[in-house]
Coordinates of C-alpha atoms and ligand atoms in Angstrom, one line a residue:
X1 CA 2.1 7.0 -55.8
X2 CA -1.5 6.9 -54.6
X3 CA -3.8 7.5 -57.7
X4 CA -6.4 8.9 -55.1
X5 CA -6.9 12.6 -54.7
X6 CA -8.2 15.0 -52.2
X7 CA -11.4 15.4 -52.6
X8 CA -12.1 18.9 -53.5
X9 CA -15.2 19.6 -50.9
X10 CA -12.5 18.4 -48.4
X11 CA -9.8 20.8 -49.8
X12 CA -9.7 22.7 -53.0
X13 CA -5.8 24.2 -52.6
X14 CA -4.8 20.2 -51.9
X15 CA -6.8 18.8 -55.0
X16 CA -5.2 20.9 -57.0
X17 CA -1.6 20.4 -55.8
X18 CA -2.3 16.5 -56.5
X19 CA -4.2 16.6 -60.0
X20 CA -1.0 18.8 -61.3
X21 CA 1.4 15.9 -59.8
X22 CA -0.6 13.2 -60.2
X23 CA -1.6 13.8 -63.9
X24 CA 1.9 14.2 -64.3
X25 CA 1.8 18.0 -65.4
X26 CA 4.3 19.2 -63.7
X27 CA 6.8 19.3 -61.0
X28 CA 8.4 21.9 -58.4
X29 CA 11.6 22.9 -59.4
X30 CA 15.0 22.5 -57.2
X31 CA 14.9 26.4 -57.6
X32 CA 12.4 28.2 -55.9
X33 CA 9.4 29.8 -57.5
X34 CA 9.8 27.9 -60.7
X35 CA 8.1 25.2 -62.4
X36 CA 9.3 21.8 -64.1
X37 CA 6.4 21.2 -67.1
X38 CA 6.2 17.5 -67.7
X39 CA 5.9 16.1 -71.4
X40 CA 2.6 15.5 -70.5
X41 CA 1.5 18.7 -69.9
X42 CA 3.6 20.4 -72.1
X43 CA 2.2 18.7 -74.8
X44 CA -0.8 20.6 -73.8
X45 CA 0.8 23.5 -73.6
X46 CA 1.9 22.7 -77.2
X47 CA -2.0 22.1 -78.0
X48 CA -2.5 25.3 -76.2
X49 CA -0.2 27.0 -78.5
X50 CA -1.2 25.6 -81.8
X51 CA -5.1 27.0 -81.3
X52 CA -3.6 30.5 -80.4
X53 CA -0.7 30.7 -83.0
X54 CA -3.2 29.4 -85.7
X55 CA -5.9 32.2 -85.0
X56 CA -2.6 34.8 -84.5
X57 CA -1.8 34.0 -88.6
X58 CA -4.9 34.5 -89.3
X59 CA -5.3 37.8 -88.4
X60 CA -2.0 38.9 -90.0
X61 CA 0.6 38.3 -86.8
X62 CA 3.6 36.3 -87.6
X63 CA 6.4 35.5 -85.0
X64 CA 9.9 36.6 -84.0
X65 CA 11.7 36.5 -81.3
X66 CA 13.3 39.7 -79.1
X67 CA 16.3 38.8 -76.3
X68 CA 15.9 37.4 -72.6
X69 CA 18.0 40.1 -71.3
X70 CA 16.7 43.8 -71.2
X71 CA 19.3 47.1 -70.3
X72 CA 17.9 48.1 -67.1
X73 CA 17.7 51.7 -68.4
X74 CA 14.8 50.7 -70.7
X75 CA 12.4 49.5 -68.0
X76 CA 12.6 52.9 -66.5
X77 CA 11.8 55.3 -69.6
X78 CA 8.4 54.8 -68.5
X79 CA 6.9 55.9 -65.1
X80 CA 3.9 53.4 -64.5
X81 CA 6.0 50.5 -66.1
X82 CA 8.3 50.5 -63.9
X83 CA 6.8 51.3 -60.8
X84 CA 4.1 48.5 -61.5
X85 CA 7.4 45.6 -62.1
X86 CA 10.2 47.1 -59.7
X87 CA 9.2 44.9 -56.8
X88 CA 9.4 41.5 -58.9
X89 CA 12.5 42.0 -61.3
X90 CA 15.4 39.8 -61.3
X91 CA 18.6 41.5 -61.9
X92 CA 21.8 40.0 -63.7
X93 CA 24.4 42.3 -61.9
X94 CA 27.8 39.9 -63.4
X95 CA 28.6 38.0 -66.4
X96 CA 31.6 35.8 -67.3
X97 CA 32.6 36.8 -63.9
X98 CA 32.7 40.6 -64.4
X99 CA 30.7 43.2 -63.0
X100 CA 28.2 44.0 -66.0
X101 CA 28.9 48.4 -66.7
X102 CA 24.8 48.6 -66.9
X103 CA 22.7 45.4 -65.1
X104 CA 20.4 43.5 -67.2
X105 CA 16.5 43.0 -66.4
X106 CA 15.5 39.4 -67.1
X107 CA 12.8 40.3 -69.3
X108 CA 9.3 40.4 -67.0
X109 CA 7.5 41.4 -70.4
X110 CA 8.6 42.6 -73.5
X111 CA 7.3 46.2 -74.4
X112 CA 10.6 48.2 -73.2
X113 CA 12.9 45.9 -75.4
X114 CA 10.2 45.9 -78.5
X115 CA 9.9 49.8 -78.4
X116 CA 13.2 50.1 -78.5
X117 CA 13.5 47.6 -82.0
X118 CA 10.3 49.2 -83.3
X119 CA 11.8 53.2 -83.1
X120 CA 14.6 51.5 -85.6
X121 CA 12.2 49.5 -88.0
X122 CA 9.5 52.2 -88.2
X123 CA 9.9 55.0 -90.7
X124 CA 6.8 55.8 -92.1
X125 CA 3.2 55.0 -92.3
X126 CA 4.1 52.3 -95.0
X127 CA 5.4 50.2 -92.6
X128 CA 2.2 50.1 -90.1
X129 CA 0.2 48.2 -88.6
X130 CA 3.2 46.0 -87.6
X131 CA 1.8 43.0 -86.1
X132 CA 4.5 40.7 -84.0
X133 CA 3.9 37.9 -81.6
X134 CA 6.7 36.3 -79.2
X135 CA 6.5 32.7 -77.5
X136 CA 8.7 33.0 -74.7
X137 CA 9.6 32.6 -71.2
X138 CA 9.7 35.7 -68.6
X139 CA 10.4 36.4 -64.9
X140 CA 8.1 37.6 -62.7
X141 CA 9.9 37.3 -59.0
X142 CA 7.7 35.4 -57.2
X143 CA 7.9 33.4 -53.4
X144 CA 4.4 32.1 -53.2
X145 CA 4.4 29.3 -55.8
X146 CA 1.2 27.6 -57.2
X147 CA 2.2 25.7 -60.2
X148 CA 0.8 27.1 -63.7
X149 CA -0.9 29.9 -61.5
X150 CA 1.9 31.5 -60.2
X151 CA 5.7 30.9 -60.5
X152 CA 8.5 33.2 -60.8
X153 CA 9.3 31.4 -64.4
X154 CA 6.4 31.2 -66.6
X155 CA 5.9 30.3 -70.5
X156 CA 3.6 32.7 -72.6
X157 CA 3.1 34.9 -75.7
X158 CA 3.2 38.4 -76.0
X159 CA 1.7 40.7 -79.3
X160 CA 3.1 43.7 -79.7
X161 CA 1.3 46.1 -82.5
X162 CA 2.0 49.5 -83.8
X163 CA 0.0 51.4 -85.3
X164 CA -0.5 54.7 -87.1
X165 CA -4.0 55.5 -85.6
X166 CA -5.5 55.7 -81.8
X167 CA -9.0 54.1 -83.4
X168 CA -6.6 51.5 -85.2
X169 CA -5.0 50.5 -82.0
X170 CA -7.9 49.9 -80.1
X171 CA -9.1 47.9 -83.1
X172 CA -6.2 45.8 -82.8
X173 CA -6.6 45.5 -78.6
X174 CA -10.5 44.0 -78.7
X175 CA -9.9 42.1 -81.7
X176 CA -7.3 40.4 -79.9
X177 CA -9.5 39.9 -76.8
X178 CA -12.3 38.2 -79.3
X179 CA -9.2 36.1 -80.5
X180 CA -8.6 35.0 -76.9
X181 CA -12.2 34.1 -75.9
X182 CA -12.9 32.6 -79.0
X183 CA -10.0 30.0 -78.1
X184 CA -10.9 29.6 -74.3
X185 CA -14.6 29.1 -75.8
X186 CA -13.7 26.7 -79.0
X187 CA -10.7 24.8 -77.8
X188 CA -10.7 25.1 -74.0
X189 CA -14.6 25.0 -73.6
X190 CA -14.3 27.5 -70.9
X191 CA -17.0 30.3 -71.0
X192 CA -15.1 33.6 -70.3
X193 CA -16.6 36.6 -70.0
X194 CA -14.5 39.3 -71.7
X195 CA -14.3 42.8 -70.2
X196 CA -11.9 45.8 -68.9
X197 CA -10.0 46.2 -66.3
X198 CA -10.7 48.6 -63.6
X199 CA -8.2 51.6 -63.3
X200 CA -6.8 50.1 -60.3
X201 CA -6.0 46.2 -61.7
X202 CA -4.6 47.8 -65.3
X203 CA -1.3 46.8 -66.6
X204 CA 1.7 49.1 -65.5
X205 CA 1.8 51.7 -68.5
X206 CA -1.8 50.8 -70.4
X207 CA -4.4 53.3 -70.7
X208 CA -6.9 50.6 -70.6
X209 CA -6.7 47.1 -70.4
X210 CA -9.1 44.1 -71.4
X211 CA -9.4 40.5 -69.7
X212 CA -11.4 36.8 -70.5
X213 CA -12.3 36.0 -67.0
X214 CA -13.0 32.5 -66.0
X215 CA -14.5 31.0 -63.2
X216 CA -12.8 28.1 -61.7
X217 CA -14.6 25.3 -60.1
X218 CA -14.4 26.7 -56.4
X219 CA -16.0 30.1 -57.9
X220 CA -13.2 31.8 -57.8
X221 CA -12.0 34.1 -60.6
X222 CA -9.1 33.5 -63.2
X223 CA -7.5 36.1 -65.6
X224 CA -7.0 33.7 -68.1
X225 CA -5.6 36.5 -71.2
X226 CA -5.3 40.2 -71.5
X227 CA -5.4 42.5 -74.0
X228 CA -4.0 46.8 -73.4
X229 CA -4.2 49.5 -75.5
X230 CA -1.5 51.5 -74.6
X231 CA -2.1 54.4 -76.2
X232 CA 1.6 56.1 -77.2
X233 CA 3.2 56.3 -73.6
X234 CA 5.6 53.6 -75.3
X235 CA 5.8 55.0 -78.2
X236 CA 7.0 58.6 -76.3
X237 CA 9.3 56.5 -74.0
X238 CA 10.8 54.6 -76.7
X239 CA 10.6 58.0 -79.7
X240 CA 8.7 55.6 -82.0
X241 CA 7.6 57.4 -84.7
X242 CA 6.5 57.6 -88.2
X243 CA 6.2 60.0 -91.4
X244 CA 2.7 60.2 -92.2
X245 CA 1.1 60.6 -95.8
X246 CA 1.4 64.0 -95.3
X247 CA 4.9 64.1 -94.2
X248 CA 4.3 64.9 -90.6
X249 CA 6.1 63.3 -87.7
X250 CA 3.5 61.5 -85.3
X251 CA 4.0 58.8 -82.2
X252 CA 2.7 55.6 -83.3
X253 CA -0.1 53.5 -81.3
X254 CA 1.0 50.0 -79.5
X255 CA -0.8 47.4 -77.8
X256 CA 0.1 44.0 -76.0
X257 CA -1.5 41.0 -75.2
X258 CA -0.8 38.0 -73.4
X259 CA -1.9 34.2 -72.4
X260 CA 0.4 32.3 -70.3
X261 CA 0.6 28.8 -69.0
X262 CA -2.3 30.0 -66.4
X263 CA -4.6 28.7 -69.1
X264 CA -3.5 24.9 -67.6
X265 CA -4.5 25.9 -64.6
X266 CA -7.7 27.4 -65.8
X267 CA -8.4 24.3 -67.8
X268 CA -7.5 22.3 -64.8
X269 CA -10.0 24.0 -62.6
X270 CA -12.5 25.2 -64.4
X271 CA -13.1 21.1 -65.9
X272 CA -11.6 18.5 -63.5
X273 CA -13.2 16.4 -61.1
X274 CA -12.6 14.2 -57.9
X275 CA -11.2 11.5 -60.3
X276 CA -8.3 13.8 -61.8
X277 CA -8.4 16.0 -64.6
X278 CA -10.9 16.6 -67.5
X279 CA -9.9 17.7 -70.5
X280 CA -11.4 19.1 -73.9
X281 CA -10.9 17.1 -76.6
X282 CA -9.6 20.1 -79.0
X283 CA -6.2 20.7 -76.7
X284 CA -6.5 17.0 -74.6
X285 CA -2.8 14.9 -75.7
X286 CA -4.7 12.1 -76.5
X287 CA -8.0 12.5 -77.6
X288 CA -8.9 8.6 -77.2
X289 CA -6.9 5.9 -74.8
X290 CA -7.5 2.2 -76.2
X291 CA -7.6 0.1 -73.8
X292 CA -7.2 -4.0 -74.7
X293 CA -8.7 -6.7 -72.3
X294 CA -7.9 -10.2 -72.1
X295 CA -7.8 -12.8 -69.4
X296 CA -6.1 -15.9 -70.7
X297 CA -3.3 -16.1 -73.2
X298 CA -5.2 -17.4 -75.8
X299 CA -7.6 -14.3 -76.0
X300 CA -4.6 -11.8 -76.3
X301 CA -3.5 -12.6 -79.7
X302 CA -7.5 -11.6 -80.5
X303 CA -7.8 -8.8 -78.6
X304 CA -4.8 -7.4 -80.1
X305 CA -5.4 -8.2 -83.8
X306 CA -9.0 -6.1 -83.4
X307 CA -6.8 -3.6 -81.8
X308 CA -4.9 -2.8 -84.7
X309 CA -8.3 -2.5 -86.6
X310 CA -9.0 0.6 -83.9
X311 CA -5.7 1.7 -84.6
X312 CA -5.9 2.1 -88.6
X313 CA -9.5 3.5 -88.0
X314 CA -8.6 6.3 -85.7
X315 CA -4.8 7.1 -87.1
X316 CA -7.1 7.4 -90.8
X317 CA -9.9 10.0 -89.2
X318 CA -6.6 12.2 -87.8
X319 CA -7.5 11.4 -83.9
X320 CA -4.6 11.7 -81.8
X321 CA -4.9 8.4 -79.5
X322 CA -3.0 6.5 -77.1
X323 CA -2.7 2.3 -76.8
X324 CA -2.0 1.0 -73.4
X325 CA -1.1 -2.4 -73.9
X326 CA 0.9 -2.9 -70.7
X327 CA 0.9 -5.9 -69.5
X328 CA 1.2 -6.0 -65.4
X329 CA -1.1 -3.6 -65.0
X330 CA -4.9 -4.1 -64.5
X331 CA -7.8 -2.7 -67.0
X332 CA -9.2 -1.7 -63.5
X333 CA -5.8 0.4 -63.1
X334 CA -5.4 1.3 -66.2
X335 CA -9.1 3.1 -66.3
X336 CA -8.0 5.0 -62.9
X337 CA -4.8 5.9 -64.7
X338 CA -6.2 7.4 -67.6
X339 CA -9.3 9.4 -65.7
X340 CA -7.1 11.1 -63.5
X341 CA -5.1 12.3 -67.1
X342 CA -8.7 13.5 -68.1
X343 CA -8.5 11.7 -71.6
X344 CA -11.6 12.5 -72.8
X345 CA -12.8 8.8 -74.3
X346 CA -11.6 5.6 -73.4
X347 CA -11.8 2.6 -76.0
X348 CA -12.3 -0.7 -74.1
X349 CA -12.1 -4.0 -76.1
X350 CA -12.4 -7.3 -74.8
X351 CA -12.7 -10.9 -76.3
X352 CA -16.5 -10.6 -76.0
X353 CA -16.4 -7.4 -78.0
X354 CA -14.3 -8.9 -80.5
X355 CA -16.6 -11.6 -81.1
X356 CA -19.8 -9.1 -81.3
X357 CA -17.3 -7.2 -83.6
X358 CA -18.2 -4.0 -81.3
X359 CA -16.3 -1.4 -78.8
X360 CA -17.2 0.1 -75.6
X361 CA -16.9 3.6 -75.4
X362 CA -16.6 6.0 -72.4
X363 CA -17.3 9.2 -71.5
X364 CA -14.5 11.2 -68.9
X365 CA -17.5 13.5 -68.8
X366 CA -20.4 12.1 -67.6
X367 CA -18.8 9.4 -65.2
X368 CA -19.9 5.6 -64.3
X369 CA -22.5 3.4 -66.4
X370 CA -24.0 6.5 -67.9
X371 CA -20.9 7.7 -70.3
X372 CA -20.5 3.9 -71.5
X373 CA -22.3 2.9 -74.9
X374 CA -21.3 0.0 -77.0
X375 CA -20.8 1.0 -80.4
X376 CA -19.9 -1.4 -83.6
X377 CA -16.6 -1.5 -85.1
X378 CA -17.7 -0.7 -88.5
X379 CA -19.0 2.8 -87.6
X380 CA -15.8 3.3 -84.9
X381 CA -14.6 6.2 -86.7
X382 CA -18.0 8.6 -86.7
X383 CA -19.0 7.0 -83.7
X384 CA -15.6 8.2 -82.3
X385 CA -15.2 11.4 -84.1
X386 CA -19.3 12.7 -82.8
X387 CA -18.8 11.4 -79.0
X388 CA -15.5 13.8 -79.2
X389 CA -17.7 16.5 -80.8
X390 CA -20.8 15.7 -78.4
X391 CA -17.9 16.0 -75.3
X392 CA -16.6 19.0 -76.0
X393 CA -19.9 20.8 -76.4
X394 CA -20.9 19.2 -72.9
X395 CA -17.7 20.4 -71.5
X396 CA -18.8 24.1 -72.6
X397 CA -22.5 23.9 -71.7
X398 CA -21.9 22.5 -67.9
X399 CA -19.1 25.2 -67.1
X400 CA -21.4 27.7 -68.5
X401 CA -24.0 26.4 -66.2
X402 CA -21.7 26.2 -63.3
X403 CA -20.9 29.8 -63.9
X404 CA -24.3 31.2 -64.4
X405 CA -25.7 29.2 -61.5
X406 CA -23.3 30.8 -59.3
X407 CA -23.2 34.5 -60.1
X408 CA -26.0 36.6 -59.2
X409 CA -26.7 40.7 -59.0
X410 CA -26.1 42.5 -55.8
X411 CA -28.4 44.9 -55.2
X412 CA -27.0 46.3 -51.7
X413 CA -23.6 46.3 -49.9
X414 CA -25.2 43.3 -47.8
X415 CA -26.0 41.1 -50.9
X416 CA -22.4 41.8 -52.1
X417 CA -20.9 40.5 -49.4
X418 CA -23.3 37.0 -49.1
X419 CA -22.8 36.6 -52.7
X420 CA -19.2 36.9 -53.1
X421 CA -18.5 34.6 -50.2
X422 CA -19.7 31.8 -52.8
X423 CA -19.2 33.3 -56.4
X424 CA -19.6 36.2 -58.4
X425 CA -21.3 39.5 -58.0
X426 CA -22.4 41.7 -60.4
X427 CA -23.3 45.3 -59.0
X428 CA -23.4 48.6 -60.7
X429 CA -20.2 50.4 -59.7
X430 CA -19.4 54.4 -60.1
X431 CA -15.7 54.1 -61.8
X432 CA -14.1 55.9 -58.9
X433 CA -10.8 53.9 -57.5
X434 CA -11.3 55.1 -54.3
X435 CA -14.8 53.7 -54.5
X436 CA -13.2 50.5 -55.7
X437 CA -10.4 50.3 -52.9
X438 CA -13.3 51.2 -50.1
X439 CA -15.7 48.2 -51.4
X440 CA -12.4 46.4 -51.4
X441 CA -11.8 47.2 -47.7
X442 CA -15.3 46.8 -46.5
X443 CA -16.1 43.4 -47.3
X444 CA -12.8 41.9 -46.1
X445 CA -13.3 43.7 -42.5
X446 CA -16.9 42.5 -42.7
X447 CA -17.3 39.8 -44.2
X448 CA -13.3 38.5 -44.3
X449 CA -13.1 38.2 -48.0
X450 CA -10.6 39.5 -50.4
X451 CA -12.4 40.4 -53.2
X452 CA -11.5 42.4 -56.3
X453 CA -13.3 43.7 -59.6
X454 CA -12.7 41.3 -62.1
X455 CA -14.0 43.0 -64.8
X456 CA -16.6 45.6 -66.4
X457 CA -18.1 42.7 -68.7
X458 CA -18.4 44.3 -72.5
X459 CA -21.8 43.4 -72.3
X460 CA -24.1 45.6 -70.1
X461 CA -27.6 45.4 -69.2
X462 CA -27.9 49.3 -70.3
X463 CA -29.4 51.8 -68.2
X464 CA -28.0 53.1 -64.7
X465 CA -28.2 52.3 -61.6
X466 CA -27.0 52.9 -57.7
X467 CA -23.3 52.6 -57.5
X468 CA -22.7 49.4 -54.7
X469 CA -20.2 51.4 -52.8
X470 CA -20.8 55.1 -52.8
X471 CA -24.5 55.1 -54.1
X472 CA -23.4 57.7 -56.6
X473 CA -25.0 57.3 -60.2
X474 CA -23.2 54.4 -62.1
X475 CA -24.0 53.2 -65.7
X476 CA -22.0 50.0 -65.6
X477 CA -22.0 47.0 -63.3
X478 CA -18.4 45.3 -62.9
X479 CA -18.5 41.5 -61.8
X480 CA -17.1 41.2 -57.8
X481 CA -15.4 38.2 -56.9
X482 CA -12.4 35.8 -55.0
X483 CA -9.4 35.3 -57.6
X484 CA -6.6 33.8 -58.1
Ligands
ZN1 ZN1 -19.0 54.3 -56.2

């Protein structure tokens, strides 16, 4: 296979197809709509998981796990649920070669199954908040495939909370969202900005939802995690209730939240380049690649001894590293190889190094000459552990950049449409969702582009100001943009 890429001036769509192949990600699947995930990026998935299960524990979660199959019957005891997942269910109608008495949803998300456990376990306020996360696949019946950003199979985790109090809940819903941009922030270096979700774009059931939106390196928008309150329409569907300290009968309060393995793909675009992916050291497989160099025969034995030095040094300071001491294959190829994976610092060592007891380092984010620095062996492990350090903050501060640089206000219907043709809008907006779905309409028969709200970002200028579509009073400006 070709280690070149499309360029992504050329066509963004196409670049991304080949990073995911090329970096050996993942694969489409012999059935359609799903995904194969390659050990390579699974193990970033697994890197993905250990920075969110981590910060779940430490906000009191713990894990359990609820089953694939869900009676049909549940999905419908509530309204907006099931309207909102109707049209992409997958249906088990047979099993062991009879016809099943009630069909079985293949669980799209779990809150119908959980209510139902939850209206068994909870008795009284004594046992609230209860605070479970699932990891676990779910099917969402999709033709339009775009692997990690949309498959009919998809990995994720989903919290469910109950708990005895409306304020509580809602607690619980933005303390998840800080949980989620904290990770896309820290361990993703992706600068989200959190907000809620417009009426219209809400998940089937909440009665408010939150999102981290990120913006991806075309400017396009990418729910990366969500976060609902859902108030007690699950708790009324499902009858889960609770004595309270005075003895009275009351619904409990539930939430949900979610990341899936969208979060490759937003790491994929918000960080990668014409050279293949980029990725932040916190969640990159291997955070160094070692690459030995030697010519003639006699240099190899060297080379090698010095590379077991590098070894010792970075298995002691807990990197996670990769040696590629293939022979057959080039350093040339090998550097190629290993850029298009993203590894964020490659170790080169040749029989001149060895002799000026030194390494060369490089950057995967600042490309060419510039990211290389010779360092000396002695101080390897520092000089290793700060460049990692120095490359995930750099990571951070240029998609912040990218994403600042390319969202701007919108001040009239005309500036909406010019600026979301090439990034993100903010405009003050009324509330109204007929407002919404007529700004919707307008600028894709005007200006062609299907735009949405993203989000009303948490953090508002303050005062008021002319609503974009209806010019009505509004006191909150929602971000306008392409997503995915
Ligand atoms: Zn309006």
């Amino acid at each position: 296979m070709s280690e070149r890429v499309t360029p992504q001036s050329q066509d963004y769509a196409g670049w991304y197809n080949d990073i995911v192949q090329k970096a050996e990600l993942a694969d489409y699947s012999p059935v359609r709509g799903c995904m194969v995930i390659m050990p390579y990026g699974y193990t970033l998935w697994e890197n993905i998981q250990a920075g969110l299960d981590r910060r779940f524990k430490e906000t009191g979660h713990v894990n359990a796990y609820f089953p694939l199959f869900i009676p049909e019957s549940f999905i419908r005891k509530e309204a907006e649920h099931v309207e909102g997942f109707a049209p992409e269910l997958a249906v088990v109608t047979h099993g062991g070669g009879k016809k099943l008495e009630e069909p079985l949803i293949v669980r799209p998300t779990s809150e119908t199954i959980i209510g139902h456990m939850y209206a068994k376990w909870i008795r009284s306020y004594r046992d609230l908040p209860l605070l479970i996360n699932q990891w676990a696949n779910v099917v969402r019946w999709e033709m339009r495939t775009r692997l990690f950003l949309r498959t009919a199979e998809f990995l994720w985790q989903e919290g469910h909370t109950a708990h005895a109090t409306d304020q509580e809940a809602q607690e619980e819903t933005l303390r998840m969202l800080e949980v989620y941009a904290d990770f896309a922030i820290r361990d993703a270096a992706i600068p989200v900005v959190k907000g809620r979700k417009s009426a219209s774009e809400k998940f089937a059931g909440a009665i408010t939802s939150y999102t981290i939106e990120a913006m991806m390196g075309n400017k396009w928008a990418l729910q990366s995690g969500t976060s609902h309150f859902l108030g007690q329409n699950f708790a009324k569907a499902f009858d889960i209730k609770f004595l309270d300290e005075n003895n009275q009968l009351q619904y409990v309060w539930t939430t949900s939240w979610g990341v899936s393995t969208r979060m490759v793909g937003a790491i994929i675009m918000a960080h990668g380049d014409d050279q293949g992916l980029v990725l932040p050291p916190a969640l990159a497989p291997h955070q160094v690649v070692v690459v030995p160099i030697w010519r003639k025969a006699e240099q190899k034995n060297v080379v090698l001894e010095a590379v077991e030095n590098v070894k010792a040094t970075l298995a002691d300071a807990g990197t996670r590293f990769h040696i590629d001491a293939r022979e057959g294959q080039t350093p040339g190829w090998k550097f190629n190889h290993w850029e298009m994976k993203g590894v964020p610092l490659r170790i080169e060592l040749g029989p001149r190094d060895v002799t000026q007891g030194q390494v060369v380092l490089a950057r995967r984010d600042v490309p060419g000459k510039k990211g290389k620095s010779a360092v000396p062996m002695a101080g390897l492990a520092q000089a290793a552990s700060d460049m990692l350090t120095a490359i995930q903050a750099n990571m951070l501060a240029q998609a912040t950049h990218f994403r600042d640089k390319n969202t701007h206000e919108a001040k009239d219907f005309e500036a909406l449409k010019a600026i979301t043709s090439d990034g993100w809008a903010l405009a003050w907006w009324c509330g109204d969702i007929e407002c919404e779905a007529d700004i919707k309409e307008r600028v894709r028969e005007e200006a062609g582009i299907p735009i949405t709200i993203r989000c009303i970002p948490l953090e508002q200028p303050g005062g008021q100001g002319m609503c974009i579509g209806c010019d009505k009073n509004a006191t909150e400006q929602a971000i306008f943009g392409r997503a995915y």
